[in-house]
Each structure stands twice: as C-alpha cells, then as structure tokens.
XYZ file of C-alpha atoms in Angstrom:
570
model
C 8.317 -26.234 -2.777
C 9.750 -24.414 -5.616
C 7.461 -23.517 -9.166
C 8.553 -22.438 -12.263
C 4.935 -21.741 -13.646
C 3.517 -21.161 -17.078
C 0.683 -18.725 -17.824
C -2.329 -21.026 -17.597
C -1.338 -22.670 -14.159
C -0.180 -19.169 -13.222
C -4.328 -18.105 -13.640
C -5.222 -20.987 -11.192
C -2.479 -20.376 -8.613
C -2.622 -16.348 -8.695
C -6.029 -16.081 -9.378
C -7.026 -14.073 -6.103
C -3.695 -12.076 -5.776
C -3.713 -8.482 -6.998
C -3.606 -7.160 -10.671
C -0.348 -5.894 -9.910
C 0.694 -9.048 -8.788
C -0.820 -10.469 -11.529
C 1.042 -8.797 -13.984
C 4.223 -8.871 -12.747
C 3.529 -13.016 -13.460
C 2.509 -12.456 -17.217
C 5.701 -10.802 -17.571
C 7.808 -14.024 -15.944
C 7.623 -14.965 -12.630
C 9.206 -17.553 -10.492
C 7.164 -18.719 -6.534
C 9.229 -20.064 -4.294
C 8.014 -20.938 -0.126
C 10.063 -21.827 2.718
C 9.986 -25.476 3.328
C 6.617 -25.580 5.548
C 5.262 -22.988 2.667
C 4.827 -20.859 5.240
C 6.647 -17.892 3.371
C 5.865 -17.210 -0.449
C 8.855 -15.395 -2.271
C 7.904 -13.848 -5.990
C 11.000 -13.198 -8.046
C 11.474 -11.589 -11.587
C 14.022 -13.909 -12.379
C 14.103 -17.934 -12.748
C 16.011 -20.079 -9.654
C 20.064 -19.847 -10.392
C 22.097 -22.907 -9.018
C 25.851 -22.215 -9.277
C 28.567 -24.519 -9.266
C 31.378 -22.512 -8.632
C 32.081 -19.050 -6.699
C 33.107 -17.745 -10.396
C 29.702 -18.261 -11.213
C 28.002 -16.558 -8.463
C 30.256 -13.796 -8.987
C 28.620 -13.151 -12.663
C 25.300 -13.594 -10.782
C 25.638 -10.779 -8.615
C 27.446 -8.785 -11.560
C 24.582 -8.977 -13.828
C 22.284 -7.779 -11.123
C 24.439 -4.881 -10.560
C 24.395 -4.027 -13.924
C 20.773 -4.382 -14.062
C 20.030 -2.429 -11.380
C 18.311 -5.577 -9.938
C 18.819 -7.665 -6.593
C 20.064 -11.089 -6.003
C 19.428 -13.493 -3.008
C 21.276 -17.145 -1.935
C 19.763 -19.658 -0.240
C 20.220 -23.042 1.138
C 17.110 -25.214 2.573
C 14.903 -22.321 3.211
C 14.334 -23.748 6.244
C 13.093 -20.676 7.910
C 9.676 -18.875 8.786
C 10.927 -15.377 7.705
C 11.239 -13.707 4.475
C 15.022 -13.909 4.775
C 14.726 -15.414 1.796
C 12.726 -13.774 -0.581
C 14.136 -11.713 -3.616
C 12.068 -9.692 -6.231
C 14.946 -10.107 -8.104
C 17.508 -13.242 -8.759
C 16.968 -16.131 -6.282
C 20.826 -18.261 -6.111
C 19.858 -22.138 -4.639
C 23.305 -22.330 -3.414
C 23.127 -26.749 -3.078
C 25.681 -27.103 -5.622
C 28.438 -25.299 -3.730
C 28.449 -28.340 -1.376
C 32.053 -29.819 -0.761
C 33.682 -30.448 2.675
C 37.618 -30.174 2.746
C 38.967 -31.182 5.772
C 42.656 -30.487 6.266
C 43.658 -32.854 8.992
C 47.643 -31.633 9.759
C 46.211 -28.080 9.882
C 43.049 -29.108 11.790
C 41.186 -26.756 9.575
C 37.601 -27.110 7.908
C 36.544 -25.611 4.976
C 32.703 -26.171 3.615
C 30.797 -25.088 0.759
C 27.748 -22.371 2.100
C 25.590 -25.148 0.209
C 27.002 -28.187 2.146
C 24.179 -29.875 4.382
C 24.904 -30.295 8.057
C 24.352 -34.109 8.479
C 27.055 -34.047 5.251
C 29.588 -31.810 6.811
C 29.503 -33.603 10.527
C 29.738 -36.940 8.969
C 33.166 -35.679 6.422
C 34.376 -34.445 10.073
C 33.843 -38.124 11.359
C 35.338 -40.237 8.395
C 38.780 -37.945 9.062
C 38.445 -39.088 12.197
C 37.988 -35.087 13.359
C 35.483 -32.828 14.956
C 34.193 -29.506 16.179
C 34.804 -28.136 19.435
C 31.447 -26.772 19.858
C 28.216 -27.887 19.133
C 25.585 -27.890 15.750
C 22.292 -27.515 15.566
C 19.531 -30.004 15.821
C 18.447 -30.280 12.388
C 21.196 -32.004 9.963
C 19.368 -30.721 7.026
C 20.531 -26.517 7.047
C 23.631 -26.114 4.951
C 26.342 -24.466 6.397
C 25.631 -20.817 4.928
C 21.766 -20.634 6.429
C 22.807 -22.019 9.945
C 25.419 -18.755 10.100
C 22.945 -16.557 8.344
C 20.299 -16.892 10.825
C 22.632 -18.330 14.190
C 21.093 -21.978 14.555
C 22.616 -23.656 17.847
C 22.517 -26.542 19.905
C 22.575 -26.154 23.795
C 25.247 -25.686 26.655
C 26.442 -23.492 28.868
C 30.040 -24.828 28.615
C 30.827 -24.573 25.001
C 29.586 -22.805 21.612
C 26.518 -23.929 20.674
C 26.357 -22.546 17.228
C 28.921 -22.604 13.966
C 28.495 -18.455 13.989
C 30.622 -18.658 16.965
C 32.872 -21.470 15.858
C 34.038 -19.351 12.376
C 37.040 -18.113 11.982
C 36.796 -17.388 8.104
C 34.338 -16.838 5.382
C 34.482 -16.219 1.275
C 31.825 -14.183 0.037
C 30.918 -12.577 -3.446
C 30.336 -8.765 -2.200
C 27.876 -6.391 -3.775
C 30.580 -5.265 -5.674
C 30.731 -7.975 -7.605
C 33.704 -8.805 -5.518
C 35.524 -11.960 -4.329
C 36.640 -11.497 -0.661
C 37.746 -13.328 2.293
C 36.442 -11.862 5.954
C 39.229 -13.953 8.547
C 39.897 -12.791 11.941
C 42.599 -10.064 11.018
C 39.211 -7.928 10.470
C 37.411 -8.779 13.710
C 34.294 -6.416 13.795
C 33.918 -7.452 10.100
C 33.454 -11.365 11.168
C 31.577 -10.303 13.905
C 29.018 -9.270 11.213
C 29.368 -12.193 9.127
C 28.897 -14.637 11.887
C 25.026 -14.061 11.749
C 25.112 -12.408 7.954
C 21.403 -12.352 7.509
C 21.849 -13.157 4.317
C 22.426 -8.595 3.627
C 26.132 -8.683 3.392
C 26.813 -10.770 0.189
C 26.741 -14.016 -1.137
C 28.673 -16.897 1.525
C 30.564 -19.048 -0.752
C 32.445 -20.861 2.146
C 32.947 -20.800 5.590
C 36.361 -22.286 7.876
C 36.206 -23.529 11.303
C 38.986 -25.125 13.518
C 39.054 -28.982 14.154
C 39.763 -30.919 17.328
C 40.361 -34.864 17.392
C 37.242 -36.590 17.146
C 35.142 -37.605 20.765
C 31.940 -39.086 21.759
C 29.340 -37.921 23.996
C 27.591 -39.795 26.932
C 23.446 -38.302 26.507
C 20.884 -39.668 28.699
C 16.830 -38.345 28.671
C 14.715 -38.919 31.795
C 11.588 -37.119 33.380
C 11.382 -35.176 36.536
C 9.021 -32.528 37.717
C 8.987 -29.651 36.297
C 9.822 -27.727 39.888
C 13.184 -27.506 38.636
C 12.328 -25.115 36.744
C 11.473 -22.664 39.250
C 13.552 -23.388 41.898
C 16.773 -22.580 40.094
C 17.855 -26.372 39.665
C 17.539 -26.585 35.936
C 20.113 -23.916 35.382
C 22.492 -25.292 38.258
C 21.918 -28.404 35.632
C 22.820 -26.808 32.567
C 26.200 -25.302 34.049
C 27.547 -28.949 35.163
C 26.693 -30.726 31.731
C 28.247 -30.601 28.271
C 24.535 -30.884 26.332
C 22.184 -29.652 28.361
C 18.278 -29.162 27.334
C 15.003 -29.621 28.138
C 11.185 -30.191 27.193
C 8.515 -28.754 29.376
C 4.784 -30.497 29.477
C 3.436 -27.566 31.632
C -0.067 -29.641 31.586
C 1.321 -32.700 32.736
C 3.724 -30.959 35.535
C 6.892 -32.563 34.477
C 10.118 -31.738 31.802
C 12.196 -33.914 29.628
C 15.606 -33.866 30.538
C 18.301 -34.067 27.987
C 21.627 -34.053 29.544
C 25.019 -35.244 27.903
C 28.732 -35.421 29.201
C 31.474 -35.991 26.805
C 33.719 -38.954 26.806
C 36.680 -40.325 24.540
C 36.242 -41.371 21.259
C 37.164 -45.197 22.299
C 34.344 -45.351 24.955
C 31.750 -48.143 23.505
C 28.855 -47.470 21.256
C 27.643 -45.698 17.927
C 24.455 -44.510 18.489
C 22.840 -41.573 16.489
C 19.838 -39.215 17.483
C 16.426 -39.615 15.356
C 15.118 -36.016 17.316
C 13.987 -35.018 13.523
C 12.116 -38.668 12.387
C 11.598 -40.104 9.312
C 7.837 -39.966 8.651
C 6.400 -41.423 5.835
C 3.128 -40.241 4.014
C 0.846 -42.072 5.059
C 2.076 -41.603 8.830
C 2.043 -37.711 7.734
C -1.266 -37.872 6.846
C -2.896 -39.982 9.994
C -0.583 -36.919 12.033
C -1.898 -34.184 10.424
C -5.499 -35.375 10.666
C -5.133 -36.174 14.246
C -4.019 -32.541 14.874
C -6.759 -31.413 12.722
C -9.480 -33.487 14.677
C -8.290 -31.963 17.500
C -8.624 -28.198 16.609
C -11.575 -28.169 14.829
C -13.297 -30.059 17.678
C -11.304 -27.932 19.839
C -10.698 -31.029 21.810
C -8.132 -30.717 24.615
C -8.376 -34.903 25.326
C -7.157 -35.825 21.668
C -4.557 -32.964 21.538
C -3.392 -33.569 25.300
C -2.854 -37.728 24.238
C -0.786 -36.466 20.983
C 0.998 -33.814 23.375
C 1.655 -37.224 25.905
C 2.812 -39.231 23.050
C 5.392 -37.047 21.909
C 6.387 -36.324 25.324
C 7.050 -40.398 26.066
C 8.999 -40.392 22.386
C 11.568 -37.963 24.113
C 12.918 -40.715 26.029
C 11.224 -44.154 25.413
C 9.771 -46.239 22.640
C 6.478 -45.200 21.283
C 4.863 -46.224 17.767
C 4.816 -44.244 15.109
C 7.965 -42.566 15.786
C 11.473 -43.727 15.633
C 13.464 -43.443 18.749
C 15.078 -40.366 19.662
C 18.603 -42.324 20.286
C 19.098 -45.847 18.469
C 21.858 -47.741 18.140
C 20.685 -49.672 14.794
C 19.474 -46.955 12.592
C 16.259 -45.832 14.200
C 14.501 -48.952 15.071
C 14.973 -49.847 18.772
C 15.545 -47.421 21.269
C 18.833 -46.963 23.246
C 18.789 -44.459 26.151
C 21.260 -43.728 26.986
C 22.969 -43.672 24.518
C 26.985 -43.181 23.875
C 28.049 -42.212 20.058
C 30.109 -40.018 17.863
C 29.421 -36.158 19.652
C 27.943 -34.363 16.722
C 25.720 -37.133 15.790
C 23.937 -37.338 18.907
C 22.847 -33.712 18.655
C 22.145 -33.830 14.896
C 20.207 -35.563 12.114
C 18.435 -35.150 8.786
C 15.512 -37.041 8.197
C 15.098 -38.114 4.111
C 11.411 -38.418 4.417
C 10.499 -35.932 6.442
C 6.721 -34.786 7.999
C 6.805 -31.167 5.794
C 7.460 -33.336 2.335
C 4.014 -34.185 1.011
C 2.514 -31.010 0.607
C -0.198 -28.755 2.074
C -3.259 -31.060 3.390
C -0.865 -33.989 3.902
C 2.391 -33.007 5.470
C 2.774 -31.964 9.238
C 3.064 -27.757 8.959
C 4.242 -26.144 12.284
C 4.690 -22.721 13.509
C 7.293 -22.271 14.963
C 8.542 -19.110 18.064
C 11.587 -18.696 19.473
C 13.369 -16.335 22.068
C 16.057 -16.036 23.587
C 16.160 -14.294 26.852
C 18.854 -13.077 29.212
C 19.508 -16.277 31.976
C 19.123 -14.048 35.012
C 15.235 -13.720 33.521
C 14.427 -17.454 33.601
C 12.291 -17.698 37.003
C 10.693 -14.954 35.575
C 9.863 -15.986 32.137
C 8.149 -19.436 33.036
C 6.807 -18.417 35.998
C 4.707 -15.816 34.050
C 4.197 -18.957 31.478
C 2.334 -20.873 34.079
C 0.111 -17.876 35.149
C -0.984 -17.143 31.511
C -1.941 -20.512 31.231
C -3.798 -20.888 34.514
C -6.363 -18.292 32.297
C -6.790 -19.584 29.184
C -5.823 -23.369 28.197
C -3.163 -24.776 25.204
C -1.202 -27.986 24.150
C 1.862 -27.962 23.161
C 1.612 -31.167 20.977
C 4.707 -31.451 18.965
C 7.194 -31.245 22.283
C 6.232 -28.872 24.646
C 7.789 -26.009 25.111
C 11.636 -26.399 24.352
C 14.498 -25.051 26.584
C 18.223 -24.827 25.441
C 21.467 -22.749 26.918
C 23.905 -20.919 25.435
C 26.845 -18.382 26.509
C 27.277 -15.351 25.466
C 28.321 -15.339 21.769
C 30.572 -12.492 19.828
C 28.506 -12.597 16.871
C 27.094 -9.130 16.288
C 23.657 -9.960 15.552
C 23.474 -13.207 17.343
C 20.723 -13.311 19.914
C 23.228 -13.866 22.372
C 25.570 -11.192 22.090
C 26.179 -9.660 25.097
C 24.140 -12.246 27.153
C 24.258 -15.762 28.623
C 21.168 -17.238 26.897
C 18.037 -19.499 27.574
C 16.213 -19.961 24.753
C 12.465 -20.939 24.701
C 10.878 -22.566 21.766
C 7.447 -22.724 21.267
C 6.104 -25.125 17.576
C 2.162 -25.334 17.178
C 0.554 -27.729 14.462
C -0.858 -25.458 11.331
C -4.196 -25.628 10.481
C -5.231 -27.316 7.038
C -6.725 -24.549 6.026
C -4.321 -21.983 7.915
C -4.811 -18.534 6.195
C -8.803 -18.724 7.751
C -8.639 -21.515 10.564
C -7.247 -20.624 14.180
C -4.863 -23.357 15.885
C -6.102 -24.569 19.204
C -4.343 -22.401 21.791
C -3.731 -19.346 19.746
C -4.757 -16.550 22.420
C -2.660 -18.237 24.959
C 0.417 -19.084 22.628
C -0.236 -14.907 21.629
C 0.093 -14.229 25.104
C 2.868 -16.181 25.781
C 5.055 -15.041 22.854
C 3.986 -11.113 23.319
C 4.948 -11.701 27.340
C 8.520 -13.117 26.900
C 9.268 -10.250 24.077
C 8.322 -7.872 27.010
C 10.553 -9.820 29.257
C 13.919 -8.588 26.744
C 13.458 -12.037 24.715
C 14.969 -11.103 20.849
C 13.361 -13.009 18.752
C 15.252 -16.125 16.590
C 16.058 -14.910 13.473
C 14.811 -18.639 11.580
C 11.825 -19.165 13.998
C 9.696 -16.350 14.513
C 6.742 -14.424 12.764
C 7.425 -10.610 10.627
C 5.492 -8.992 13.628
C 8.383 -9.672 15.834
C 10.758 -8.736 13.333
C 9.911 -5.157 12.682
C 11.946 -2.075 12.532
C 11.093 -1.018 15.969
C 11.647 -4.796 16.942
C 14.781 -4.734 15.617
C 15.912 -1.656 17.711
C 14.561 -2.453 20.591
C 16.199 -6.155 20.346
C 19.395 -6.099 18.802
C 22.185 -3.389 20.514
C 24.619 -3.988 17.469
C 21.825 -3.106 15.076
C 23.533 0.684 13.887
C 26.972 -1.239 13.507
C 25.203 -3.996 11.505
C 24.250 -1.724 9.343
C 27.443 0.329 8.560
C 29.077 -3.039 7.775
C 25.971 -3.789 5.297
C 26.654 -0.212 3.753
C 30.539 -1.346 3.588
C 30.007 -4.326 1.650
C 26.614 -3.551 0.003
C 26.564 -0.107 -0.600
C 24.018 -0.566 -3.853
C 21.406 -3.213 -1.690
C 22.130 -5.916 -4.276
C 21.100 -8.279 -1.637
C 17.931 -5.753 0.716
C 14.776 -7.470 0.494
C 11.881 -6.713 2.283
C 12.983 -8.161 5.413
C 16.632 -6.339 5.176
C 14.402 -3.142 5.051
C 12.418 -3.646 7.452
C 15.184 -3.882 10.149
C 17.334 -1.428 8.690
C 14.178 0.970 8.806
C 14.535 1.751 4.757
C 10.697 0.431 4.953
C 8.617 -1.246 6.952
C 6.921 -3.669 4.516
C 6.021 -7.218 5.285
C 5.993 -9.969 2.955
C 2.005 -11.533 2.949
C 0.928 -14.058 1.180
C -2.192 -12.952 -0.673
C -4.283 -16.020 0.323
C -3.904 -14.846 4.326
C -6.863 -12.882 5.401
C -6.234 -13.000 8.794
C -2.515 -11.199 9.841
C -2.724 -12.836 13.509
C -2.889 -16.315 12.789
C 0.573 -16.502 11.814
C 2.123 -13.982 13.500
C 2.118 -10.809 11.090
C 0.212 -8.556 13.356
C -0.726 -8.382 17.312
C -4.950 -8.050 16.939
C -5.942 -4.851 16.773
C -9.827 -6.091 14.986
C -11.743 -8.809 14.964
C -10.898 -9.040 11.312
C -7.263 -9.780 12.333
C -8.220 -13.227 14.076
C -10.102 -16.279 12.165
C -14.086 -17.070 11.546
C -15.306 -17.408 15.332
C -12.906 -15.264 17.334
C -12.788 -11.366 18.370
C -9.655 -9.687 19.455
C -9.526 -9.724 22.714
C -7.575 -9.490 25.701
C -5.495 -12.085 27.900
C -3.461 -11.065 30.654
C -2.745 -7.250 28.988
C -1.834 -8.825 25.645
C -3.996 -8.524 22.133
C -5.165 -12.126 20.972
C -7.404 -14.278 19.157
C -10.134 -15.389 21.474
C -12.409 -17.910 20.823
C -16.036 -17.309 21.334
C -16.891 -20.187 23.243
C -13.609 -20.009 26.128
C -11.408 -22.986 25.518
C -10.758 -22.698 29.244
C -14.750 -23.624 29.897
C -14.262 -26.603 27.156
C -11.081 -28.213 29.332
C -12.055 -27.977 33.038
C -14.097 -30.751 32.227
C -10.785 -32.641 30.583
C -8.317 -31.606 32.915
C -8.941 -34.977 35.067
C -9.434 -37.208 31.970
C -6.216 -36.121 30.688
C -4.139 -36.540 34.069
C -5.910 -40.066 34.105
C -4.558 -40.816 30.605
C -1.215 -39.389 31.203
C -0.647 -41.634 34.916
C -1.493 -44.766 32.839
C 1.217 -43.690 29.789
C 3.662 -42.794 32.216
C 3.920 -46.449 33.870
C-alpha cells in the first residue's frame, strides 16, 4: 500500500499520531507500508520511480546536496524497516530489464526486475542458474540480495547473494560504480547490501545450460527429525525442505533431484497461490474465528488443511505442483528447475487490504546445522507447556551451506533455517494471535540457541544493536565498507542505525499499543501484551500469557483434533 495523502484525509489517517508527527504531514508527507502493512515508512519527500541509472544518480545527488537521505526499494516485501526513509523513497520497478548474454553465459538484471520475470528470460534463452532462487517469484532482484532470500540445499547455493559476481550501484557520492570480483571483500558486502551501501542498479550472475528438476512431496513422521535422518536427507538431494505439523506428529517432505532438460514434463510450483477476495476474506475470517474463540479445533482443521495442500489436492487452494496452470495436481512433478522452486501469484492473499486480506507474521532463523537436534527438540518441550497452531504451514525447514556473503546468515556456517508465519489479528495493534506466548518462547529459545535472525522475516526486537553484535561476526567490517561507500549516511535509516549502534531507535507505528504483539519488545509489563494477558513466564522466556491457559482450553481438543486429522489423512 502506498499513499500520497492530502491534508483532510491526512486528519483522518494521522489523527492519533503525535503533534510532531502531525506536523511533519502539514508540511508534505508521503506513508508508505511493507506489503502486509506491517511496517509504516513516513518520508519528507513524494515516491521517485527512475527509469534509468542516470536518473537515480541525480536522486541521490540532490539528497546530498540537501543534506537529506534517499532509500530504493523493490516489493517491500519485508517485515523490517529496511525500507523506510525520512527522506526520498526510489520504487526502483522501472529499472526492470533482463539481458541475457548467451555466448558469454552471463546475466545481467535490472535491481527492479521481478524474480518470476528474470527466471522465465533465463528459460526462453534456453539458460539457467546454477544455484537456486527463492520461493517467492515476486522480490526483484535488488531486495532478494539486500536482505539474502534463498531456497534450500545442502549441495548448491541457495540464494542469488551467493550466485553474484557483479553489481552497479549509485554510491553516496553521487557516484556510478561497478563492485566485480577483482574487489572481493567489497562484493562480499554487497552480496547482502542491506539496502546501507548505495543504490543497486544491476546485478550479474553466471549462466549454465538450462535443466529440469525431478521434486516429489510425501509425509512421514516427524522422528526424522530427531534422529538425525532429515539432515542425512538434505545432504543426498538437490532441493531439500521440509514442513513440520508438530501437533499432528508428522513433516512434509519436499525433496527434488535434478535431471536433463529433455526429461518429460513442464510443471510449475503454485507454493505462493492465487487467492481471490472473496477466498481472502472466508480465510481471514476463519483465522479470526479461531483466535478470538481461542479455538484450537477450528485452527488445528485450517493447520490440517494446509498441511494436506503441501502434497495433495485440497479446495480452496491451487496445487502446490500442476502441470496445467494450477488446476489439477501433479506430484511429482518434473519441470523447468527454477520454476519448481518459484512463483508469483497475481492475486495474491495480502492484496485486499487490512480486514480482508490474509496478514501473517512472519520469524525466521537460521541456526548452525550441528544445533538441529537441539533446536526442535527444545521446540517440542516448549510446546508440551503451553499449546499453538501453526496454521499457514507449520513450521518450515530449509538447508543451506555456508555462504561468503558478509552479512548473510550463513556466513561462516552450514545452515538450517526455521520459519515460523502466524495469521495477524484483524485488529492486530490490540488483539493477541492464538499461540503468542508459545510462538514468544519459541522464537526467544532458538535466538539463545546462536539462531541470527532473517534479515526480511523477523521483528525490530531481534534486530537491535546488541542483536546485531551478538549475531553477525562480520558486523565491524560491514560497517567500514558502509563508511567507504557512504561516508555522509545518504542511505542510514533507522534500521541502518540501529545495527550500526549510531541509535537504537525503532520504527512504531503509532496505532500499536502493545510492543509484544509484533515483535518490538520481549514483555517486560502487562502493558506490553494485549487486553486479557499479563507478561508472564514460559519456560525462562518473557511472553504474552493468556489469562485463561490455552493449554487448559486444548486438553479437551487434543483427541478431537487427532480424530479429524486420521480421517483427512486417508
């Protein structure tokens, strides 16, 4: 959602924000959110959309001269405030051509080029990546390396960051340069730019002939998760990932081998559906019926249904793999390699709007692979005392090696990733989501455990200055290479400060009255959690607690759930 709004609409929408917020929007003012309008981002200056890297370059001059700041983005597809700007916001979606070179097997992509458009240039020239993409077709190319997004393996790259090999970039200078690999440490920084070391203009990768992949999802027990067979798994497979159901037992398996590109069949991946309005709106209400009534039977039978989409045909929903554009299911499934991992949906659940679109939050960590056992055993033992669903699919497991982007969450480490995405409230600045002590727990245990936090896909508390530190070993290089090509902090924001320690100021939408509900504070009051709950205490973490224990509510549904989910399952 982006607004340009005038005074009298700015009185309605402001209305309970500060005077000095307040005035800043009588002087000009332009709101822009992340795409689940999760983060607001207030900048003195209207929304620029270049063309050309000529004209960003006289963007980022004028702010110098100014004295002001400037920040690109591409689909804002984020939870953080890597986004925001108080000064010039640059929508980079016009800077959004694919070149591919085909003799020198070279790719070169505008930062504002979508995903789903860059893979599918790749395919009509008959070429491909040799690593993966990530799941959501959607990013452009600039935001997947600013943040690290990946797919999953332990056998190959599983994000562009570590596929680069050249980027073009307007420096806070005002400066046009190109970062290749004769400047090493300097790429390193690029690869996962944060958005603090200038404005991406383009980004090269290396091309391979185009191949298919072979993906098939099934359902097992979830004891291979504990018994060390899952990662045995992930090191024999090309795509390797997983969805864990920790209240049904079992795990969605997601494994894929790659194959020639003349092996039959052109299937594509629908992981991200199209969802239409009114199928937005029965969603949303059916998670909202759920958490107000705090009922673990209608959220357990939405957390079954999305498990059985995963790998089978379910309404509502088009098929994770189809053959015929998303109608029929095919599993497995054999098509072109990067379209079975990614896909852009046109109409998709966040698109109509707070009160009818399907808002998530979303947490993400990833954690060294030796800590695995570890991490999900102590998963299982937080929820043994206190309950949670984990409706929209499970909790989601992916692989990668160790990367050599600087800031990438796997520098240094081979990587498991957990992913945990919770349906908003309606109301979510002053309503609790069902779960929320135990999802607390959760996410403040696996930080504990050495996860660093995803740089897209978790809240500002885990994304501190002392965060920062305590995550990220490259974070003193990261920022001499910020001070090398941003010596003026043309492109700092709030969140640049914050883990460069220049501040330690979060970005809050004034509407939120509660910091804890969406992750900008650990409890330390009752005033920190919604209408209902105290702060509390569950297994040595601060969290929300509901007065009446949700734990009481679901003993009594624990066997009406494992009824419902025997007669789904056959």
């Amino acid at each position: 959602m982006i607004m340009n709004l005038n005074k009298v609409e700015s009185v309605f929408v402001l209305s309970i924000v500060t005077l000095n917020s307040l005035f800043r929007y009588v002087h000009g003012i332009t709101i822009y959110t992340s795409y689940q309008s999760e983060i607001a981002c207030y900048a003195t200056y209207p929304i620029e959309y270049p063309a050309t890297i000529e004209e960003v370059q006289r963007l980022v001059l004028k702010a110098i001269a100014a004295n002001s700041t400037v920040k690109a983005f591409g689909a804002r597809h984020s939870v953080l405030d890597t986004i925001c700007t108080n000064g010039t916001p640059i929508d980079m979606r016009n800077i959004n051509y694919v070149d591919v070179d085909t003799n020198a097997n070279i790719v070169k992509a505008g930062a504002g080029a979508q995903l789903a458009d860059f893979v599918a240039k790749l395919q009509e020239n008959g070429k491909a990546l040799y690593g993966q993409v990530p799941s959501f077709g959607g990013v452009t190319i600039g935001g997947a390396l600013g943040t690290g997004a990946r797919g999953s393996s332990l056998m190959h790259h599983t994000s562009l960051s570590d596929q680069l090999i050249a980027v073009k970039v307007v420096d806070g200078f005002g400066n046009i340069q190109v970062i290749d690999e004769s400047k090493p440490d300097d790429l390193s920084a690029f690869k996962v730019h944060l958005g603090l070391l200038g404005v991406i203009v383009e980004a090269s990768f290396r091309t391979c002939a185009s191949y298919k992949m072979h993906v098939y999802n099934y359902q097992v027990k979830d004891d291979i998760l504990f018994d060390n067979s899952a990662i045995r798994m992930a090191t024999e497979k090309d795509w390797f990932q997983m969805w864990w159901f920790p209240n049904t037992k079992s795990v969605i398996v997601s494994e894929g081998i790659y194959i020639n590109n003349d092996a039959l069949g052109n299937a594509s991946t629908y992981n991200i559906p199209e969802i239409d309005q009114l199928t937005a709106e029965i969603i949303n209400n059916a998670f909202e019926l759920g958490q107000t009534t705090r009922s673990g039977i209608v959220l357990g039978a939405l957390e079954l249904w999305s498990k059985l989409s995963l790998h089978k045909q379910v309404p509502l929903r088009q098929p994770i793999f189809s053959q015929d554009g998303g109608i029929s299911i095919t599993n497995p499934a054999t098509g072109y390699v990067h379209g079975l991992m990614q896909n852009k949906c046109k109409k998709c659940g966040w698109d109509y709007g707070p009160g009818r679109s399907v808002y998530v939050q979303e947490f993400a960590v990833g954690l060294d692979i030796s800590k695995f056992k570890e991490a999900v055993s102590g998963i299982r033992n937080i929820l043994s005392l206190d309950h949670a669903t984990f409706p929209i699919y499970g909790i989601f497991i992916r692989f990668a090696p160790q990367s050599t982007a600087m800031m990438a969450v796997e520098f240094g480490q081979t990587t498991v990733h957990i992913e945990i995405v919770t349906p908003m409230r309606k109301n979510r600045f002053k309503e609790s989501r069902y779960g929320l002590s135990t999802v607390q727990a959760i996410e403040q245990f696996l930080n504990q455990l050495g996860g660093r936090p995803h740089w897209s896909m978790s809240g500002q508390v885990f994304h501190t200055t002392s965060m920062a530190q305590k995550n990220y070993p490259n974070l003193s290089r990261f920022g001499a290479i910020i001070r090398k090509y941003d010596q003026n902090g043309v492109f700092l924001n709030k969140f640049g400060k914050r883990i460069t320690g220049a501040s330690r100021e979060l970005t809050i939408d004034p509407r939120m009255e509660h910091c804890a509900l969406q992750d900008d504070c650990f409890c330390n009051k009752n005033r920190d959690c919604a209408t209902g709950q105290y702060c509390g205490e569950l297994n040595g973490f601060k969290v929300c607690k509901d007065i009446l224990s949700l734990k009481l509510i679901n003993d009594v549904s624990d066997g009406a759930l494992a009824i419902v989910g025997k007669l789904l399952s056959t």
